[in-house]
XYZ file of C-alpha atoms in Angstrom:
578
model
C 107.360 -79.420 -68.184
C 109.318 -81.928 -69.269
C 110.039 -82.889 -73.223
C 109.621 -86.289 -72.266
C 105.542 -85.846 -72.386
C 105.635 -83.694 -75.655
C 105.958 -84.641 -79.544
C 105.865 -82.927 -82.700
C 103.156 -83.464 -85.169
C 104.331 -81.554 -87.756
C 104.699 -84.308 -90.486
C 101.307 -85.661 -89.378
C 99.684 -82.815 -90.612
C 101.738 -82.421 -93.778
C 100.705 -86.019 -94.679
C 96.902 -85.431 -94.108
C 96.734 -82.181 -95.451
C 98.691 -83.528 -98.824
C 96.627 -86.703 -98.619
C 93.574 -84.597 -98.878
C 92.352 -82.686 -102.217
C 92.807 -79.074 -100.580
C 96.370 -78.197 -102.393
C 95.026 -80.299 -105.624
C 92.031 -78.461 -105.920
C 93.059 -74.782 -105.562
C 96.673 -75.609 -108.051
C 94.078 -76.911 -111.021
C 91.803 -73.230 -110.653
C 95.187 -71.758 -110.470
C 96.730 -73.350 -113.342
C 93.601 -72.506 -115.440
C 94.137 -68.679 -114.337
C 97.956 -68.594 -115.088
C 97.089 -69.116 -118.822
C 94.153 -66.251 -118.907
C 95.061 -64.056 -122.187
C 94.789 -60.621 -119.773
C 97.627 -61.632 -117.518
C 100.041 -62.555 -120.637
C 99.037 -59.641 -123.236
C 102.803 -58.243 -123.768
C 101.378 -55.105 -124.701
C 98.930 -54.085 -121.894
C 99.041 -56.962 -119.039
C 96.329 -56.852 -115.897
C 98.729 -56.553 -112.982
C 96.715 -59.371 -111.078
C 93.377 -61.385 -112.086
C 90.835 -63.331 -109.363
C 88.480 -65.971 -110.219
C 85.511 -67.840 -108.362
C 85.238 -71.452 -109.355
C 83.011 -73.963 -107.816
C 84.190 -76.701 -105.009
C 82.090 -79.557 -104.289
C 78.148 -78.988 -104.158
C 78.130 -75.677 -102.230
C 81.493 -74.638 -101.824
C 83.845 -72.084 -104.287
C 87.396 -71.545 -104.738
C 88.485 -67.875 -105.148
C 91.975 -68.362 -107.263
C 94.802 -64.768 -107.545
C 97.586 -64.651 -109.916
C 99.501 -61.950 -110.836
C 100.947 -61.194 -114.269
C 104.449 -62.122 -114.921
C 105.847 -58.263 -115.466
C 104.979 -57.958 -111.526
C 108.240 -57.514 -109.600
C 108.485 -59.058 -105.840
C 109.630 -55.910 -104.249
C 110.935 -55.618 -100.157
C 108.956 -51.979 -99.655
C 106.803 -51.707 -97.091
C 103.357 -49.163 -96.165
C 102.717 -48.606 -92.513
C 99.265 -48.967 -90.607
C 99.277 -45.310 -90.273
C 99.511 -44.409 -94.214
C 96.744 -47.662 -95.333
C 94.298 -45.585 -93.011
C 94.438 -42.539 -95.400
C 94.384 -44.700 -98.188
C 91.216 -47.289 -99.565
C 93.211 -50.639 -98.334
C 91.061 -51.034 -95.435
C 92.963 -53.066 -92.719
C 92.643 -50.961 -89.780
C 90.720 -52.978 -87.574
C 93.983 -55.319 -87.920
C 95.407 -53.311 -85.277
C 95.015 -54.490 -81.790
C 95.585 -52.423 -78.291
C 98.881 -54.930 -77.719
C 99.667 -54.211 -81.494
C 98.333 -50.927 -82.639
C 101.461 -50.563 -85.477
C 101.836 -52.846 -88.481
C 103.487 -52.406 -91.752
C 102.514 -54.758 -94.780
C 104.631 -55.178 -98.328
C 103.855 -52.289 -100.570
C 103.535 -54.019 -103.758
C 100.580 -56.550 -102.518
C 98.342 -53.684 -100.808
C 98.872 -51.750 -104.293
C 97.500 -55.090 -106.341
C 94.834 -55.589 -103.732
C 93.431 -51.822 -103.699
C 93.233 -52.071 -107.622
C 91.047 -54.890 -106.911
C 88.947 -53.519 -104.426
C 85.795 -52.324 -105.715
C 85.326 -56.071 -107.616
C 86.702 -57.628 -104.306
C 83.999 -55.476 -101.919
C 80.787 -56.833 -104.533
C 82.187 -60.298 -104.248
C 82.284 -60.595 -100.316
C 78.663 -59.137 -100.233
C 78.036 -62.841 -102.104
C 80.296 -64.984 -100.241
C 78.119 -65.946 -97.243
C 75.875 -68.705 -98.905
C 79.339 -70.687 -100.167
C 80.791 -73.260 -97.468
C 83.585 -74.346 -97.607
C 85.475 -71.507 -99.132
C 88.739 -71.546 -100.167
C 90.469 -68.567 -101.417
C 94.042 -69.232 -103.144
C 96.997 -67.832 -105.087
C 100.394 -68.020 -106.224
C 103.263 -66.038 -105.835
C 102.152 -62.041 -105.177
C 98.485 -63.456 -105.759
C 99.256 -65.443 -102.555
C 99.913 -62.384 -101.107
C 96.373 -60.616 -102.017
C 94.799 -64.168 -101.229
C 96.196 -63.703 -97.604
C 94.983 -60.035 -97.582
C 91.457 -60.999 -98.796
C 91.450 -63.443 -96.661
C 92.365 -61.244 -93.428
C 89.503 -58.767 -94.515
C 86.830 -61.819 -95.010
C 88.078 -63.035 -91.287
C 87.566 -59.674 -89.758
C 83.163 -59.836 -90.623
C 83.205 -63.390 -89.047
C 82.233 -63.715 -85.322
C 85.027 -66.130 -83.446
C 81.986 -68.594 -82.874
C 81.325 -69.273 -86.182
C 84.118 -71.315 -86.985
C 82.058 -72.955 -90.231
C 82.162 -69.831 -91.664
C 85.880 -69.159 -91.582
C 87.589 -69.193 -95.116
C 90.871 -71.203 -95.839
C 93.612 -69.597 -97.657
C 96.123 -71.698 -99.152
C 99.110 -69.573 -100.968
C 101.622 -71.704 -103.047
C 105.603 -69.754 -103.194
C 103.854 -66.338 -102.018
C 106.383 -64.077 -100.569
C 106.474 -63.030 -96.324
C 103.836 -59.747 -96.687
C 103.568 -57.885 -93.085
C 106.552 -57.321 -89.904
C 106.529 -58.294 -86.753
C 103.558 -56.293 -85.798
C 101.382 -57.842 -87.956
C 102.266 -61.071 -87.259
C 101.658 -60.610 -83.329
C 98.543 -59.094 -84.021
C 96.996 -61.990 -85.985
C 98.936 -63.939 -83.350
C 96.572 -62.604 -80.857
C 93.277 -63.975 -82.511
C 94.232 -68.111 -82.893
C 91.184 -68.708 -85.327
C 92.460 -66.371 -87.299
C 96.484 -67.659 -87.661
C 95.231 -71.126 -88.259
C 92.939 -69.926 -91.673
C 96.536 -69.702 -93.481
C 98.731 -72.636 -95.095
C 101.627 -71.335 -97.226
C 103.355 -74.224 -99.406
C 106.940 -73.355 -99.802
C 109.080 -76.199 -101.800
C 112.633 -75.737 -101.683
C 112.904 -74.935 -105.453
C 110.947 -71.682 -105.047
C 113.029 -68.508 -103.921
C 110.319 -66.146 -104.038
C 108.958 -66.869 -100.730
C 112.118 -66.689 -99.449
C 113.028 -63.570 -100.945
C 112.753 -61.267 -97.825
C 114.688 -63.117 -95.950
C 118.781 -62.729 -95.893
C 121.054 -66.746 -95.789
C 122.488 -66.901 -92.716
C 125.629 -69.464 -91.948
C 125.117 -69.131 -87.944
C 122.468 -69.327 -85.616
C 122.988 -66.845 -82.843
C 119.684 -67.391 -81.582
C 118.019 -64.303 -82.745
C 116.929 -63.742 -86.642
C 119.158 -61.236 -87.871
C 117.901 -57.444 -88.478
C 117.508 -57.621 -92.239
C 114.420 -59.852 -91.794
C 111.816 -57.737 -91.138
C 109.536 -59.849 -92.346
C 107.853 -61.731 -90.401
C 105.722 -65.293 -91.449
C 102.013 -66.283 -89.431
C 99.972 -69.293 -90.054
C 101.495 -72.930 -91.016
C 103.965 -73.222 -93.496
C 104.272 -76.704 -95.575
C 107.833 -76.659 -96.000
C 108.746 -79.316 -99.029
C 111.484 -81.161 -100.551
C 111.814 -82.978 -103.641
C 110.409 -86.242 -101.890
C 108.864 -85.328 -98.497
C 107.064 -82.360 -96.719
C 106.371 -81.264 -92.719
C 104.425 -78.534 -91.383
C 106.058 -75.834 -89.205
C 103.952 -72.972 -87.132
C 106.439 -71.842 -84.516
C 107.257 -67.985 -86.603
C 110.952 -68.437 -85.604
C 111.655 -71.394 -86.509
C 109.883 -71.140 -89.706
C 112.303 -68.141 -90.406
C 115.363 -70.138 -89.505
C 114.318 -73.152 -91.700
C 113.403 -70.741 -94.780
C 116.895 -69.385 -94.029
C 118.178 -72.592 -94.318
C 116.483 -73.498 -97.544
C 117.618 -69.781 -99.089
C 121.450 -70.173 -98.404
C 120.839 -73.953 -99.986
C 118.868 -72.379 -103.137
C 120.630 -71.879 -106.641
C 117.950 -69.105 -107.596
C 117.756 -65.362 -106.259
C 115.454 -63.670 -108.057
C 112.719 -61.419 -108.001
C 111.183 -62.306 -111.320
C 107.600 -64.190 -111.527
C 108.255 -67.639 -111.495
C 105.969 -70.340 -112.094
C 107.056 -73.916 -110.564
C 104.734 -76.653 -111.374
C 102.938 -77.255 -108.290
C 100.939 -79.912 -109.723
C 104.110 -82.257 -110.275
C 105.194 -81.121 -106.698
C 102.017 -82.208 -104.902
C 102.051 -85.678 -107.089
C 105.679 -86.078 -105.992
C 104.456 -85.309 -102.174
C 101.242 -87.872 -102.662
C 103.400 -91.001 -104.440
C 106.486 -90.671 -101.790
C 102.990 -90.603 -98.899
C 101.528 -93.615 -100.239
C 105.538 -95.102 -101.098
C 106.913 -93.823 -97.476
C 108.891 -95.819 -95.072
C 110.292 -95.747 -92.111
C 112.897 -92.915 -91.794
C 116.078 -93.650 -90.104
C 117.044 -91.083 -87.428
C 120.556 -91.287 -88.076
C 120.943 -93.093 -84.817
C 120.885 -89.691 -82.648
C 119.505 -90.644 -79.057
C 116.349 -88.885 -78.490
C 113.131 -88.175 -76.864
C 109.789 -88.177 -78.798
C 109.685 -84.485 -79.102
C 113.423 -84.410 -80.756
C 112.241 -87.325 -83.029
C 109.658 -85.674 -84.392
C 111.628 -82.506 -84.720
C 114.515 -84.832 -87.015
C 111.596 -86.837 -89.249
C 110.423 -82.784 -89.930
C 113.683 -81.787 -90.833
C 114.381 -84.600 -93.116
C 111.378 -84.159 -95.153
C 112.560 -81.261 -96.045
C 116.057 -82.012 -97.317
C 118.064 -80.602 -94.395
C 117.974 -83.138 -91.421
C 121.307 -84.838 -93.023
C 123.309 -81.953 -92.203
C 125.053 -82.548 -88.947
C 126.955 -79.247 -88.163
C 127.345 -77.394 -85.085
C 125.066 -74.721 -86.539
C 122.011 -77.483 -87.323
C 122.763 -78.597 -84.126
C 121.712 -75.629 -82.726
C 118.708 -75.240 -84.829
C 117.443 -78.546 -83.559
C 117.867 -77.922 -80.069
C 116.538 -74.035 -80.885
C 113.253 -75.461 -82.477
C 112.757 -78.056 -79.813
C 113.002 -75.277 -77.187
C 110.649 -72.978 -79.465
C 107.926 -75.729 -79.848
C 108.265 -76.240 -75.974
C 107.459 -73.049 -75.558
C 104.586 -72.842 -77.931
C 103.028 -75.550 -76.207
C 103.138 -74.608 -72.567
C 101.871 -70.653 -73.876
C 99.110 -72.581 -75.734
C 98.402 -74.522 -72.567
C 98.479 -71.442 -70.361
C 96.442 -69.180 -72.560
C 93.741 -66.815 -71.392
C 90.096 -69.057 -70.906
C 87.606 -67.480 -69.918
C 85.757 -70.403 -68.797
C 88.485 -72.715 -67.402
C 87.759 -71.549 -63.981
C 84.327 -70.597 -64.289
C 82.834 -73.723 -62.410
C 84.988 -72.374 -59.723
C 83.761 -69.012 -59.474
C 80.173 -70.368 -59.319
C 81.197 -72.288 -56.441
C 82.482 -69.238 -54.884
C 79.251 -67.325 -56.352
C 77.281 -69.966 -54.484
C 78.884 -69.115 -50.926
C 78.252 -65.464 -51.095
C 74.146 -66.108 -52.134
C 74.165 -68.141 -48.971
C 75.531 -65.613 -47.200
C 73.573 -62.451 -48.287
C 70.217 -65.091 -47.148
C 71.372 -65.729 -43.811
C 72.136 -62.650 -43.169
C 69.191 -60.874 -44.231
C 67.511 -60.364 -40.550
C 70.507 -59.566 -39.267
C 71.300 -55.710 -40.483
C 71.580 -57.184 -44.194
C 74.686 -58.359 -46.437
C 76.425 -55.221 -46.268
C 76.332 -54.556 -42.764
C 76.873 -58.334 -41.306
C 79.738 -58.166 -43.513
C 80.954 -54.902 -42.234
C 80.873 -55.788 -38.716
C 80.895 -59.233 -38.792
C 84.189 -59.370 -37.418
C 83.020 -57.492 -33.792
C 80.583 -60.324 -33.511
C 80.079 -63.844 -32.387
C 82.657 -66.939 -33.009
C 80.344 -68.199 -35.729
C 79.746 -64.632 -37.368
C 83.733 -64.176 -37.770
C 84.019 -67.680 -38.891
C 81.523 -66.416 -41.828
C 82.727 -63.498 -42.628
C 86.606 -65.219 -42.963
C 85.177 -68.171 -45.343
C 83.327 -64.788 -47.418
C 86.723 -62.818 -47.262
C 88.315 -66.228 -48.943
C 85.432 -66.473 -51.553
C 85.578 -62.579 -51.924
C 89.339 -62.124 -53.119
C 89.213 -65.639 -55.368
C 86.674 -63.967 -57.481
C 88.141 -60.333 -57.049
C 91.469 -62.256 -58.710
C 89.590 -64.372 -61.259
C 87.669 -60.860 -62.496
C 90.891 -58.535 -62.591
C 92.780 -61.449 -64.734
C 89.765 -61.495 -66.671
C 89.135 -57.738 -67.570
C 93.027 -57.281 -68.060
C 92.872 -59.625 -70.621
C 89.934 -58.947 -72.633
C 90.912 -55.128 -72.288
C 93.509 -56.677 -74.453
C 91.367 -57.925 -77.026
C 91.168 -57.010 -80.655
C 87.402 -55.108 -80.802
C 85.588 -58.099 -82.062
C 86.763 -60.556 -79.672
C 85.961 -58.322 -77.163
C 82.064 -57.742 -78.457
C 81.967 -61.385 -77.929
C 83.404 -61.710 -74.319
C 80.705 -59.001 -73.624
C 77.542 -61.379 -75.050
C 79.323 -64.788 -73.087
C 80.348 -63.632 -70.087
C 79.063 -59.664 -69.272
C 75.793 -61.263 -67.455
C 78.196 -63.220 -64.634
C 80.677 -60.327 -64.984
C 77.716 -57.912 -63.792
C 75.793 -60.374 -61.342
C 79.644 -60.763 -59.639
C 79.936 -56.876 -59.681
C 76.913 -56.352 -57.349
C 77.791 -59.404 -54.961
C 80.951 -58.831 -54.656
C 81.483 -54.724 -54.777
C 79.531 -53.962 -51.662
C 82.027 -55.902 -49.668
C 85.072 -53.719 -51.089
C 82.796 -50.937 -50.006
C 82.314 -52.296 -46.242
C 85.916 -52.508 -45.964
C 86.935 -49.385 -47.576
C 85.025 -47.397 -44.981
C 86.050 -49.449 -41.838
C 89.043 -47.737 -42.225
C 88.401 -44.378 -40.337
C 88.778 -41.327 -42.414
C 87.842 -42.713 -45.994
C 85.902 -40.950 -48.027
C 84.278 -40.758 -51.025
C 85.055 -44.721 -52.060
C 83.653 -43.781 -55.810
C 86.479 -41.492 -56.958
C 88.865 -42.559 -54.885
C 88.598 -46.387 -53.973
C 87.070 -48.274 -56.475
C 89.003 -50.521 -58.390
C 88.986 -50.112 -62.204
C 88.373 -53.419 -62.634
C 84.677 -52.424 -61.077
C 84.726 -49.350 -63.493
C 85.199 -51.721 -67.143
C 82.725 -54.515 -66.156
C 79.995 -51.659 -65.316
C 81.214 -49.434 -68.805
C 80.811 -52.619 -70.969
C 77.331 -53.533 -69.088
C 76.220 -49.679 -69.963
C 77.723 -50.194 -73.508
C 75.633 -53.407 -74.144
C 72.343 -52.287 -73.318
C 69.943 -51.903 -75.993
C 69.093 -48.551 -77.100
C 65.628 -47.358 -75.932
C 65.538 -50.421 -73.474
C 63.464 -49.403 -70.443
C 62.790 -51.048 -67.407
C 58.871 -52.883 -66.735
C 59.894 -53.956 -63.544
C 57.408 -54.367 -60.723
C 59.021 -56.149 -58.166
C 61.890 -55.393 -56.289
C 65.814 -56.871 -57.144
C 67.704 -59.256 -55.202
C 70.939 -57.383 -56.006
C 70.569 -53.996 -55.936
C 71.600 -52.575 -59.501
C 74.258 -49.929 -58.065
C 76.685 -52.198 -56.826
C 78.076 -48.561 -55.565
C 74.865 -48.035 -53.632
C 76.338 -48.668 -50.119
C 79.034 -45.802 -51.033
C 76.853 -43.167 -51.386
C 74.787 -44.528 -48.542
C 78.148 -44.150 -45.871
C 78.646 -40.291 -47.641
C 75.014 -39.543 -47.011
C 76.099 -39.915 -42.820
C 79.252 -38.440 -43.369
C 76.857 -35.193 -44.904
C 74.259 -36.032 -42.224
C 77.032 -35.195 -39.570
C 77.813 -32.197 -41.498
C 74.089 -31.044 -41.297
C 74.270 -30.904 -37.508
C 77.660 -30.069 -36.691
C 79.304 -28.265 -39.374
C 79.496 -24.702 -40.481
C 76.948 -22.224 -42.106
C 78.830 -23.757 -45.651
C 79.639 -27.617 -44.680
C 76.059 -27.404 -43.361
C 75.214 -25.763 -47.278
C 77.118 -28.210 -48.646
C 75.903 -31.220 -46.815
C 72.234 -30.114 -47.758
C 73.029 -30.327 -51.434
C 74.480 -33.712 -51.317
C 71.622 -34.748 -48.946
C 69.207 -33.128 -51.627
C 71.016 -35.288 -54.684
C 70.891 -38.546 -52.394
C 67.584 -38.411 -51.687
C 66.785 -37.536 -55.742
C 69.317 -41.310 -56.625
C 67.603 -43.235 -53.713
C 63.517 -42.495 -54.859
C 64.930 -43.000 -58.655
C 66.168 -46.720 -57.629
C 62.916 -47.323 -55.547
C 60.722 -46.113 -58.371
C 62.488 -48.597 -60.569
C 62.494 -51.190 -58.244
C 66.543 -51.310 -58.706
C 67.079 -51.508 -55.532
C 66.638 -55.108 -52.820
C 64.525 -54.251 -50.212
C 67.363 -55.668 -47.175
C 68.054 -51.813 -47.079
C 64.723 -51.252 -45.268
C 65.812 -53.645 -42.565
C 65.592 -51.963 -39.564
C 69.346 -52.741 -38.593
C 71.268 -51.958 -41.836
C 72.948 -48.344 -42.277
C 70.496 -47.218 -44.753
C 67.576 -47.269 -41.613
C 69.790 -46.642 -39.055
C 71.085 -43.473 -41.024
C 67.380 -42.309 -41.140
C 66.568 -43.358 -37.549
C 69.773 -40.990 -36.014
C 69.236 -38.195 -38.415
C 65.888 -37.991 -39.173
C 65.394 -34.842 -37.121
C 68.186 -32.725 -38.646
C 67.004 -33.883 -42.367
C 63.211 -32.926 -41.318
C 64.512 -29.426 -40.037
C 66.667 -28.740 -42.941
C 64.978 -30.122 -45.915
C 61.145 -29.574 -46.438
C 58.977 -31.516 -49.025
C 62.071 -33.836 -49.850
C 60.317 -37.181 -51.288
C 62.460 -39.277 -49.658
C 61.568 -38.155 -46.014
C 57.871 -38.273 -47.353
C 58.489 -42.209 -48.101
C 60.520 -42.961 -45.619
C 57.904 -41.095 -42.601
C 54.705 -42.044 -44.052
C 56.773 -45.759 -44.232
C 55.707 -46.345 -47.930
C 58.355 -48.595 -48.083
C 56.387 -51.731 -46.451
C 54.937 -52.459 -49.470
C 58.100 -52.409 -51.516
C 59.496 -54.637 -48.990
């Protein structure tokens, strides 16, 4: 895609998020915290203090500061030590991102919290908005607090979704957290970190760099997620691509007169007036003449509001073009992310073709069998079965994408695919696998399709179906199923001849061996019909199911005595299931 139909909003969103009361709100509870008696006893400080205060008529703002003896250290606790320990984070990891390693010092100042924190979220569901908020390492906490509020709230209810807003809170978690909060969007866009240029500490993880290679360089192990309101003394943009946020911060650290790991306290209320007087004040920013398309314009206004578009080095040079090529990229992964539903209207379309198909069909032998030897048929019959074959691998491909990706899900996104889509994941399970099944056992020789044909994809959508189902559900049914429930019904129908054959030609054991797996067929086939799980095209008189009875009915009456299904099928019970 070209850059040409792309632009960067970045500056946009700073403006409306500064014109709004969201940073003035949470800085006044903070301010009120910072001068709290606990935090500033020089004899016996709290390490870190939280507050609730009310926000509008039913909303509260949950403010963290730390005291000023805590330290901004670069230490680091992996995934696999906070599940031996009471930080519970856990279900942070994700199948694509099962390691993560967050700073040290904020998990220790959150688990000291954690019996006050776990009574407060019990009370936090009546309060909308909420805002939870915090300087310095009580940013940090804030973000973790946040994280554990976000894991309890289904990705539907949006409404419900906190905001955290940290002002000069240090980087807390590495790459692999990052990617796994990456992987859940609502989640990523819950955090906005404001980061003036005055204020090393968030910076503090992160090593000045005087080139741009293209890659971050090894001592940053840190890694940033959500959007970062990056600020000068007069102006402010938003950034949300992670490397360029790193590269900028970079920037703004190798700029920065202060590198310290003390507590500092900036006054973020003079900041945000500065950012709301130059908003209502601004002009029109000159773009130092550079010839440029929209998405490179917005890219220059961003980096002047933060006090390093003036630079005009080989190395910002690089930076610009870097970030334009990140945000490019953003966009287009955005664009092409996994939706369920984008081509759902499609696959009922396709749905559509193969209902028509199994009700034309169902005098003629049934679905399964027209489509198995459709082909050895009329002009018009092959012309079917080739528009079904079409139909048959566009939803084969739209499924596979789709269990691939939700496979790589974190758990609770998953749950939810399984309540949206699990019903058309099922109904397109028993449509669509007795096809595979048809033409898994044209091929002479195949055998036993179950274990060794069927496609995993088949495998998930029936585990998650099984998964689902209520506990102590039973089934009321007393009439018949369209689809038969089994969608692997037709598979053990086609090894029920093979053991037929066996029966009457095999040897003293293949014939033992056949009458067993005769014995269990006949035991799955009554517990479907008793059920009514099954669709009653399999009594057709020219599908395999009959015509397996009608060859071999002899050699299963000689072999097997007072099996039920030879009962039903002689005494031709069936007629009134059909």
């Amino acid at each position: 895609m070209s850059q040409f139909s792309l632009f960067s909003s970045g500056q946009e969103l700073a403006n409306l998020v500064v014109s709004s009361d969201l940073l003035h709100h949470s800085w006044v509870t903070i301010s009120d915290l910072i001068s709290h008696t606990y935090l500033n006893n020089p004899s016996n400080p709290v390490p870190i203090l939280f507050k609730v205060y009310p926000y509008h008529s039913n909303g509260a703002i949950i403010a963290f500061v730390s005291s000023p003896t805590c330290t901004v250290q670069k230490d680091m606790v992996s995934s696999e030590t906070l599940k031996g320990s009471q930080a519970p984070f856990g279900f942070i990891s994700t199948k694509l991102n099962p390691h993560f390693s967050v700073n040290k010092a904020a998990i220790g100042l959150f688990a000291s919290l954690l019996n006050e924190l776990s009574a407060l979220k019990e009370q936090l569901g009546s309060f909308s908005p909420l805002m939870i908020t915090g300087l310095s390492l009580g940013g940090s906490v804030a973000s973790l607090f946040t994280l554990w509020l976000l894991d309890n709230i289904s990705p539907k209810d949006n409404n419900k979704r906190p905001t955290c807003i940290t002002f000069g809170s240090p980087l807390i978690g590495d790459s692999g957290l990052q990617q796994a909060i990456s992987e859940r969007p609502s989640w990523s866009s819950s955090f906005l970190h404001v980061v003036p240029n005055q204020d090393p500490i968030p910076r503090f993880f992160i090593s000045p760099t005087n080139s741009f290679a293209g890659s971050i360089p090894q001592s940053s192990i840190y890694k940033p997620f959500g959007t970062f309101l990056l600020c000068s003394d007069s102006d402010c943009a938003c950034f949300e691509e992670p490397e360029s946020i790193l590269d900028l911060m970079m920037v703004m650290n190798s700029n920065s007169q202060h590198q310290d790991n003390g507590f500092f306290i900036f006054d973020y209320g003079q900041i945000l007036e500065r950012l709301k007087r130059g908003l209502i004040c601004k002009g029109t920013s000159q773009l130092c003449g550079f010839p440029v398309n929209q998405l490179q314009a917005g890219i220059n206004l961003q980096l002047e509001a933060i006090g390093i578009g003036g630079q005009h080095t080989s190395n910002m040079s690089f930076l610009r073009n870097n970030i334009g090529q990140r945000v490019e990229a953003s966009f287009l992964k955005k664009r092409n992310a996994f939706d369920p539903g984008k081509k759902l209207n499609k696959m009922k379309e396709a749905m559509a073709w193969l209902e028509w198909y199994k009700k034309v069909t169902l005098n003629e032998g049934g679905y399964y069998d027209s489509f198995k030897f459709g082909g050895s048929r009329s002009r018009d019959e092959v012309k079917s079965r080739q528009e079904i074959v079409k139909h048959h691998r566009t939803l084969t491909r739209y499924w596979k994408i789709m269990v691939t990706e939700v496979k790589k899900m974190p758990q609770k996104e998953e749950a939810a695919f399984r309540t949206r889509w699990l019903y058309a994941g099922t109904n397109y399970r028993r449509m669509v696998e007795p096809l595979d099944i048809a033409e898994y056992y044209m091929k002479l020789g195949n055998r036993d399709y179950v274990n060794l044909g069927r496609s995993e994809h088949y495998k998930q959508l029936e585990k998650w179906m099984n998964e689902d189902k209520p506990a102590g559900s039973g089934n009321n049914r007393r009439k018949a199923v369209s689809l038969t429930e089994d969608s692997c019904f037709w598979a053990y129908v086609e090894e029920a001849i093979t053991s037929s054959k066996g029966l009457r030609e095999g040897s003293s054991e293949e014939k033992e061996n056949s009458r067993r797996d005769l014995v269990n067929f006949g035991e799955y086939v009554m517990s479907l019909i008793r059920s009514y799980s099954v669709s009653s095209e399999i009594f057709q008189p020219e599908c395999s199911f009959m015509k397996w009875w009608k060859e071999y009915r002899q050699d299963i009456l000689s072999c097997l005595n007072n099996w039920p299904l030879s009962f039903y099928l002689e005494n031709e019970e069936y007629q009134s299931y059909v």
